[in-house]
mmCIF file of C-alpha atoms in Angstrom:
data_model
loop_
_atom_site.group_PDB
_atom_site.id
_atom_site.type_symbol
_atom_site.label_atom_id
_atom_site.label_comp_id
_atom_site.label_asym_id
_atom_site.label_seq_id
_atom_site.Cartn_x
_atom_site.Cartn_y
_atom_site.Cartn_z
ATOM 1 C CA MET A 116 -0.013 -0.019 0.040
ATOM 2 C CA SER A 117 2.769 2.407 0.832
ATOM 3 C CA ASP A 118 4.208 2.065 -2.803
ATOM 4 C CA GLN A 119 0.914 3.274 -4.121
ATOM 5 C CA ARG A 120 0.201 5.947 -1.532
ATOM 6 C CA PRO A 121 3.381 7.643 -0.504
ATOM 7 C CA GLU A 122 3.639 9.047 3.023
ATOM 8 C CA SER A 123 3.865 12.532 1.586
ATOM 9 C CA ALA A 124 0.397 12.248 0.178
ATOM 10 C CA LYS A 125 -2.387 14.124 1.902
ATOM 11 C CA VAL A 126 -4.384 11.985 4.428
ATOM 12 C CA HIS A 127 -8.138 12.774 4.961
ATOM 13 C CA ALA A 128 -9.952 11.876 8.117
ATOM 14 C CA ILE A 129 -13.727 11.450 7.969
ATOM 15 C CA LEU A 130 -15.295 12.175 11.509
ATOM 16 C CA VAL A 131 -18.780 10.899 12.312
ATOM 17 C CA HIS A 132 -20.260 12.070 15.527
ATOM 18 C CA GLY A 133 -22.512 10.150 17.931
ATOM 19 C CA MET A 134 -26.276 10.137 18.584
ATOM 20 C CA GLY A 135 -27.673 13.328 20.097
ATOM 21 C CA ARG A 136 -24.350 15.136 19.303
ATOM 22 C CA THR A 137 -23.293 17.414 16.459
ATOM 23 C CA PRO A 138 -20.010 17.813 14.528
ATOM 24 C CA LEU A 139 -19.044 20.302 17.221
ATOM 25 C CA SER A 140 -18.310 17.392 19.593
ATOM 26 C CA MET A 141 -15.554 16.299 17.276
ATOM 27 C CA LEU A 142 -13.885 19.685 16.831
ATOM 28 C CA LEU A 143 -11.052 19.206 19.402
ATOM 29 C CA LEU A 144 -10.067 15.853 17.868
ATOM 30 C CA ALA A 145 -10.236 17.435 14.381
ATOM 31 C CA LYS A 146 -8.035 20.354 15.538
ATOM 32 C CA ARG A 147 -5.314 17.987 16.930
ATOM 33 C CA LEU A 148 -5.437 15.960 13.675
ATOM 34 C CA ARG A 149 -5.046 19.096 11.448
ATOM 35 C CA ALA A 150 -2.169 20.182 13.559
ATOM 36 C CA ALA A 151 -0.417 16.969 12.423
ATOM 37 C CA GLY A 152 -1.150 17.675 8.735
ATOM 38 C CA ILE A 153 -4.293 15.496 8.445
ATOM 39 C CA SER A 154 -7.234 17.025 6.523
ATOM 40 C CA THR A 155 -10.434 16.653 8.512
ATOM 41 C CA HIS A 156 -14.122 16.422 7.318
ATOM 42 C CA LEU A 157 -16.997 16.334 9.777
ATOM 43 C CA PHE A 158 -20.171 14.524 8.720
ATOM 44 C CA ALA A 159 -23.399 15.811 10.248
ATOM 45 C CA TYR A 160 -26.621 14.012 10.667
ATOM 46 C CA SER A 161 -29.746 13.942 12.828
ATOM 47 C CA ALA A 162 -30.847 10.716 14.479
ATOM 48 C CA ALA A 163 -34.131 12.298 15.238
ATOM 49 C CA PHE A 164 -35.031 13.400 11.701
ATOM 50 C CA GLU A 165 -33.199 11.052 9.331
ATOM 51 C CA ARG A 166 -33.937 7.517 8.297
ATOM 52 C CA TRP A 167 -31.220 4.856 8.547
ATOM 53 C CA LEU A 168 -30.684 3.839 5.046
ATOM 54 C CA PRO A 169 -30.784 7.342 3.427
ATOM 55 C CA CYS A 170 -28.238 8.539 6.153
ATOM 56 C CA VAL A 171 -25.871 5.659 5.315
ATOM 57 C CA GLU A 172 -26.088 6.583 1.603
ATOM 58 C CA ARG A 173 -25.535 10.179 2.360
ATOM 59 C CA LEU A 174 -22.427 9.252 4.318
ATOM 60 C CA ARG A 175 -21.137 7.223 1.398
ATOM 61 C CA LYS A 176 -21.537 10.208 -0.991
ATOM 62 C CA PHE A 177 -19.898 12.497 1.542
ATOM 63 C CA ILE A 178 -16.766 10.293 1.821
ATOM 64 C CA THR A 179 -16.608 9.806 -1.919
ATOM 65 C CA ALA A 180 -16.729 13.572 -2.670
ATOM 66 C CA ARG A 181 -14.131 14.562 -0.141
ATOM 67 C CA VAL A 182 -11.436 11.919 -0.437
ATOM 68 C CA GLY A 183 -11.325 11.198 -4.203
ATOM 69 C CA GLU A 184 -8.392 8.877 -4.823
ATOM 70 C CA GLN A 185 -6.412 10.094 -1.797
ATOM 71 C CA ARG A 186 -5.544 8.400 1.417
ATOM 72 C CA PHE A 187 -8.230 8.473 4.067
ATOM 73 C CA ILE A 188 -9.277 7.138 7.514
ATOM 74 C CA ILE A 189 -12.674 7.077 9.201
ATOM 75 C CA ILE A 190 -13.270 7.996 12.894
ATOM 76 C CA GLY A 191 -16.554 7.306 14.498
ATOM 77 C CA HIS A 192 -18.108 7.965 17.905
ATOM 78 C CA SER A 193 -20.926 5.836 19.351
ATOM 79 C CA LEU A 194 -23.761 5.664 16.714
ATOM 80 C CA GLY A 195 -21.146 7.148 14.216
ATOM 81 C CA CYS A 196 -19.323 3.820 14.397
ATOM 82 C CA VAL A 197 -22.490 1.973 13.641
ATOM 83 C CA LEU A 198 -22.967 4.118 10.548
ATOM 84 C CA THR A 199 -19.344 3.480 9.549
ATOM 85 C CA ARG A 200 -19.823 -0.243 9.756
ATOM 86 C CA ALA A 201 -22.865 0.051 7.521
ATOM 87 C CA VAL A 202 -21.182 2.228 4.878
ATOM 88 C CA LEU A 203 -17.794 0.406 4.597
ATOM 89 C CA PRO A 204 -18.988 -2.280 2.258
ATOM 90 C CA HIS A 205 -20.421 0.258 -0.110
ATOM 91 C CA LEU A 206 -17.227 2.304 -0.579
ATOM 92 C CA ALA A 207 -15.259 2.062 -3.800
ATOM 93 C CA ARG A 208 -12.076 2.128 -1.711
ATOM 94 C CA ALA A 209 -11.546 1.097 1.800
ATOM 95 C CA PRO A 210 -9.922 3.478 4.254
ATOM 96 C CA GLU A 211 -6.554 2.802 5.613
ATOM 97 C CA LEU A 212 -7.724 2.818 9.238
ATOM 98 C CA GLY A 213 -10.917 2.788 11.289
ATOM 99 C CA VAL A 214 -11.113 4.264 14.706
ATOM 100 C CA PHE A 215 -14.169 3.388 16.857
ATOM 101 C CA LEU A 216 -14.703 5.534 19.893
ATOM 102 C CA ALA A 217 -17.195 3.824 22.394
ATOM 103 C CA PRO A 218 -18.906 1.876 19.617
ATOM 104 C CA PRO A 219 -22.099 0.006 20.527
ATOM 105 C CA THR A 220 -21.557 -3.600 19.137
ATOM 106 C CA LYS A 221 -24.415 -5.231 20.734
ATOM 107 C CA ALA A 222 -27.968 -4.233 21.583
ATOM 108 C CA SER A 223 -27.250 -1.598 24.189
ATOM 109 C CA SER A 224 -28.801 -2.338 27.526
ATOM 110 C CA TYR A 225 -29.139 1.464 28.023
ATOM 111 C CA ALA A 226 -30.973 1.827 24.704
ATOM 112 C CA ILE A 227 -33.253 -1.144 25.423
ATOM 113 C CA LYS A 228 -34.306 0.420 28.666
ATOM 114 C CA LEU A 229 -34.792 3.929 27.291
ATOM 115 C CA ALA A 230 -36.608 2.631 24.165
ATOM 116 C CA GLN A 231 -39.701 2.073 26.395
ATOM 117 C CA TRP A 232 -40.019 5.794 26.825
ATOM 118 C CA ARG A 233 -41.865 7.718 24.086
ATOM 119 C CA LEU A 234 -39.711 10.858 24.576
ATOM 120 C CA PHE A 235 -36.519 8.743 23.804
ATOM 121 C CA ARG A 236 -38.200 7.384 20.617
ATOM 122 C CA LEU A 237 -39.075 10.860 19.548
ATOM 123 C CA ILE A 238 -35.465 12.250 20.143
ATOM 124 C CA THR A 239 -33.534 9.324 18.684
ATOM 125 C CA GLY A 240 -35.849 8.287 15.857
ATOM 126 C CA GLU A 241 -35.353 5.117 13.850
ATOM 127 C CA MET A 242 -31.574 5.046 14.538
ATOM 128 C CA GLY A 243 -32.099 5.052 18.278
ATOM 129 C CA GLN A 244 -34.522 2.180 18.036
ATOM 130 C CA LEU A 245 -32.135 0.054 15.896
ATOM 131 C CA LEU A 246 -29.577 0.203 18.672
ATOM 132 C CA ALA A 247 -31.883 -1.622 20.853
ATOM 133 C CA ARG A 248 -32.311 -4.488 18.318
ATOM 134 C CA GLN A 249 -29.937 -7.355 18.543
ATOM 135 C CA ASP A 250 -30.834 -8.646 15.143
ATOM 136 C CA PHE A 251 -29.830 -5.391 13.633
ATOM 137 C CA MET A 252 -26.564 -5.168 15.428
ATOM 138 C CA ASP A 253 -25.694 -8.730 14.446
ATOM 139 C CA SER A 254 -26.451 -7.864 10.842
ATOM 140 C CA LEU A 255 -23.652 -5.267 10.690
ATOM 141 C CA PRO A 256 -20.390 -6.541 9.112
ATOM 142 C CA ILE A 257 -17.239 -6.563 11.103
ATOM 143 C CA PRO A 258 -14.870 -4.158 9.280
ATOM 144 C CA GLN A 259 -12.166 -5.853 7.255
ATOM 145 C CA ILE A 260 -9.678 -2.976 7.738
ATOM 146 C CA PRO A 261 -7.144 -2.107 10.476
ATOM 147 C CA LEU A 262 -9.268 -1.012 13.332
ATOM 148 C CA ARG A 263 -8.716 0.731 16.579
ATOM 149 C CA VAL A 264 -11.519 0.278 19.228
ATOM 150 C CA TYR A 265 -11.562 2.502 22.435
ATOM 151 C CA ALA A 266 -13.763 2.252 25.494
ATOM 152 C CA GLY A 267 -14.164 4.447 28.441
ATOM 153 C CA THR A 268 -14.042 3.190 32.052
ATOM 154 C CA LYS A 269 -15.026 6.286 34.161
ATOM 155 C CA GLY A 270 -18.766 5.497 34.415
ATOM 156 C CA PRO A 271 -20.294 4.931 37.813
ATOM 157 C CA ARG A 272 -20.309 1.396 39.189
ATOM 158 C CA GLY A 273 -22.467 -0.179 41.893
ATOM 159 C CA SER A 274 -25.721 -2.114 42.403
ATOM 160 C CA TRP A 275 -27.598 1.066 41.815
ATOM 161 C CA THR A 276 -26.327 1.500 38.249
ATOM 162 C CA PRO A 277 -27.438 -0.396 35.098
ATOM 163 C CA PHE A 278 -23.943 -1.908 34.803
ATOM 164 C CA GLY A 279 -23.474 -3.223 38.349
ATOM 165 C CA ASP A 280 -19.695 -3.531 38.946
ATOM 166 C CA GLU A 281 -18.759 -3.711 35.284
ATOM 167 C CA PRO A 282 -16.383 -1.200 33.810
ATOM 168 C CA ASN A 283 -18.335 1.289 31.792
ATOM 169 C CA ASP A 284 -18.372 4.815 30.328
ATOM 170 C CA GLY A 285 -21.804 5.848 31.623
ATOM 171 C CA VAL A 286 -23.623 4.699 28.563
ATOM 172 C CA LEU A 287 -21.957 1.445 27.455
ATOM 173 C CA SER A 288 -20.167 -1.241 29.381
ATOM 174 C CA VAL A 289 -16.736 -2.464 28.027
ATOM 175 C CA LYS A 290 -18.548 -5.712 27.033
ATOM 176 C CA GLU A 291 -20.847 -3.821 24.842
ATOM 177 C CA VAL A 292 -17.932 -2.150 23.041
ATOM 178 C CA GLN A 293 -16.131 -5.405 22.280
ATOM 179 C CA LEU A 294 -16.177 -6.257 18.617
ATOM 180 C CA GLY A 295 -15.162 -9.902 17.970
ATOM 181 C CA THR A 296 -11.618 -10.477 18.980
ATOM 182 C CA ILE A 297 -10.327 -6.922 18.208
ATOM 183 C CA PRO A 298 -8.394 -5.543 21.091
ATOM 184 C CA VAL A 299 -10.137 -2.777 23.155
ATOM 185 C CA GLN A 300 -8.083 0.162 24.477
ATOM 186 C CA LEU A 301 -9.439 1.340 27.765
ATOM 187 C CA LEU A 302 -9.351 5.090 28.509
ATOM 188 C CA PRO A 303 -10.053 6.753 31.804
ATOM 189 C CA THR A 304 -12.927 8.847 30.474
ATOM 190 C CA ILE A 305 -16.701 8.813 29.875
ATOM 191 C CA HIS A 306 -18.868 8.204 26.793
ATOM 192 C CA THR A 307 -19.589 11.773 25.848
ATOM 193 C CA ILE A 308 -16.013 13.101 25.832
ATOM 194 C CA ILE A 309 -13.942 10.019 24.815
ATOM 195 C CA MET A 310 -13.086 11.723 21.475
ATOM 196 C CA ASN A 311 -11.272 14.495 23.513
ATOM 197 C CA SER A 312 -8.624 11.998 24.780
ATOM 198 C CA ARG A 313 -5.241 13.118 23.882
ATOM 199 C CA GLN A 314 -4.229 9.466 23.515
ATOM 200 C CA VAL A 315 -6.796 8.946 20.792
ATOM 201 C CA ALA A 316 -5.339 11.680 18.659
ATOM 202 C CA ALA A 317 -1.703 10.638 19.374
ATOM 203 C CA ASP A 318 -2.433 7.138 18.371
ATOM 204 C CA ILE A 319 -4.130 8.156 15.129
ATOM 205 C CA VAL A 320 -1.271 10.446 14.176
ATOM 206 C CA THR A 321 1.311 7.852 14.957
ATOM 207 C CA VAL A 322 -0.409 5.153 12.776
ATOM 208 C CA VAL A 323 -1.012 7.601 9.842
ATOM 209 C CA GLN A 324 2.552 8.786 9.891
ATOM 210 C CA THR A 325 4.355 5.476 10.428
ATOM 211 C CA GLY A 326 1.882 3.177 8.553
ATOM 212 C CA SER A 327 2.197 0.702 11.464
ATOM 213 C CA GLU A 328 -0.966 -0.931 12.772
ATOM 214 C CA ASP A 329 0.655 -1.588 16.186
ATOM 215 C CA ASP A 330 2.392 1.696 16.962
ATOM 216 C CA GLY A 331 0.658 3.535 19.868
ATOM 217 C CA PHE A 332 -1.906 0.828 20.541
ATOM 218 C CA PRO A 333 -1.063 -1.793 23.163
ATOM 219 C CA GLY A 334 -3.139 -4.833 22.770
#
């Protein structure tokens, strides 16, 4: 791959935010990547107002229009990782790297409980309901690209929490982030701000600059 895409070529990063968030949530990460010479593109969507399949197709077009034939990576947060898994098989070219920040990989226990509430259904729309369906989560392909998966561990623990004593980020347990046998990097942070971890940005920059899948990521 390095023979076809020299290290001097521009690298694009597609950033896909999580449910209930906006591209603003990814600005700090984007700033750190741009400081390292990586061009960033923030995809925006609304879980409340968009349907699943049209949103996946719009993401495909967004990626195609911005990266052309140049090198690129994809970074998703939470639901943004689910969208990324759905769009990857439909891209003409695969990204060099996928970075999943707190990705729900199973039917989220949190989403299952909240799905009973009408307000939650209204706020999160079809996409939020899909996160509570195990059959849907099982239907998503496991990415066949170099992948980094991160989970937060600073969520509350105890019998009074939905997670008991399991390590979690306040929204997802580490078990709900595990994707097959792919190593998970644990970070001392919570779900909503995991993308602001300096380690995430540093790992991405290291991999992009060295081309090594192992640098910066113990596992």
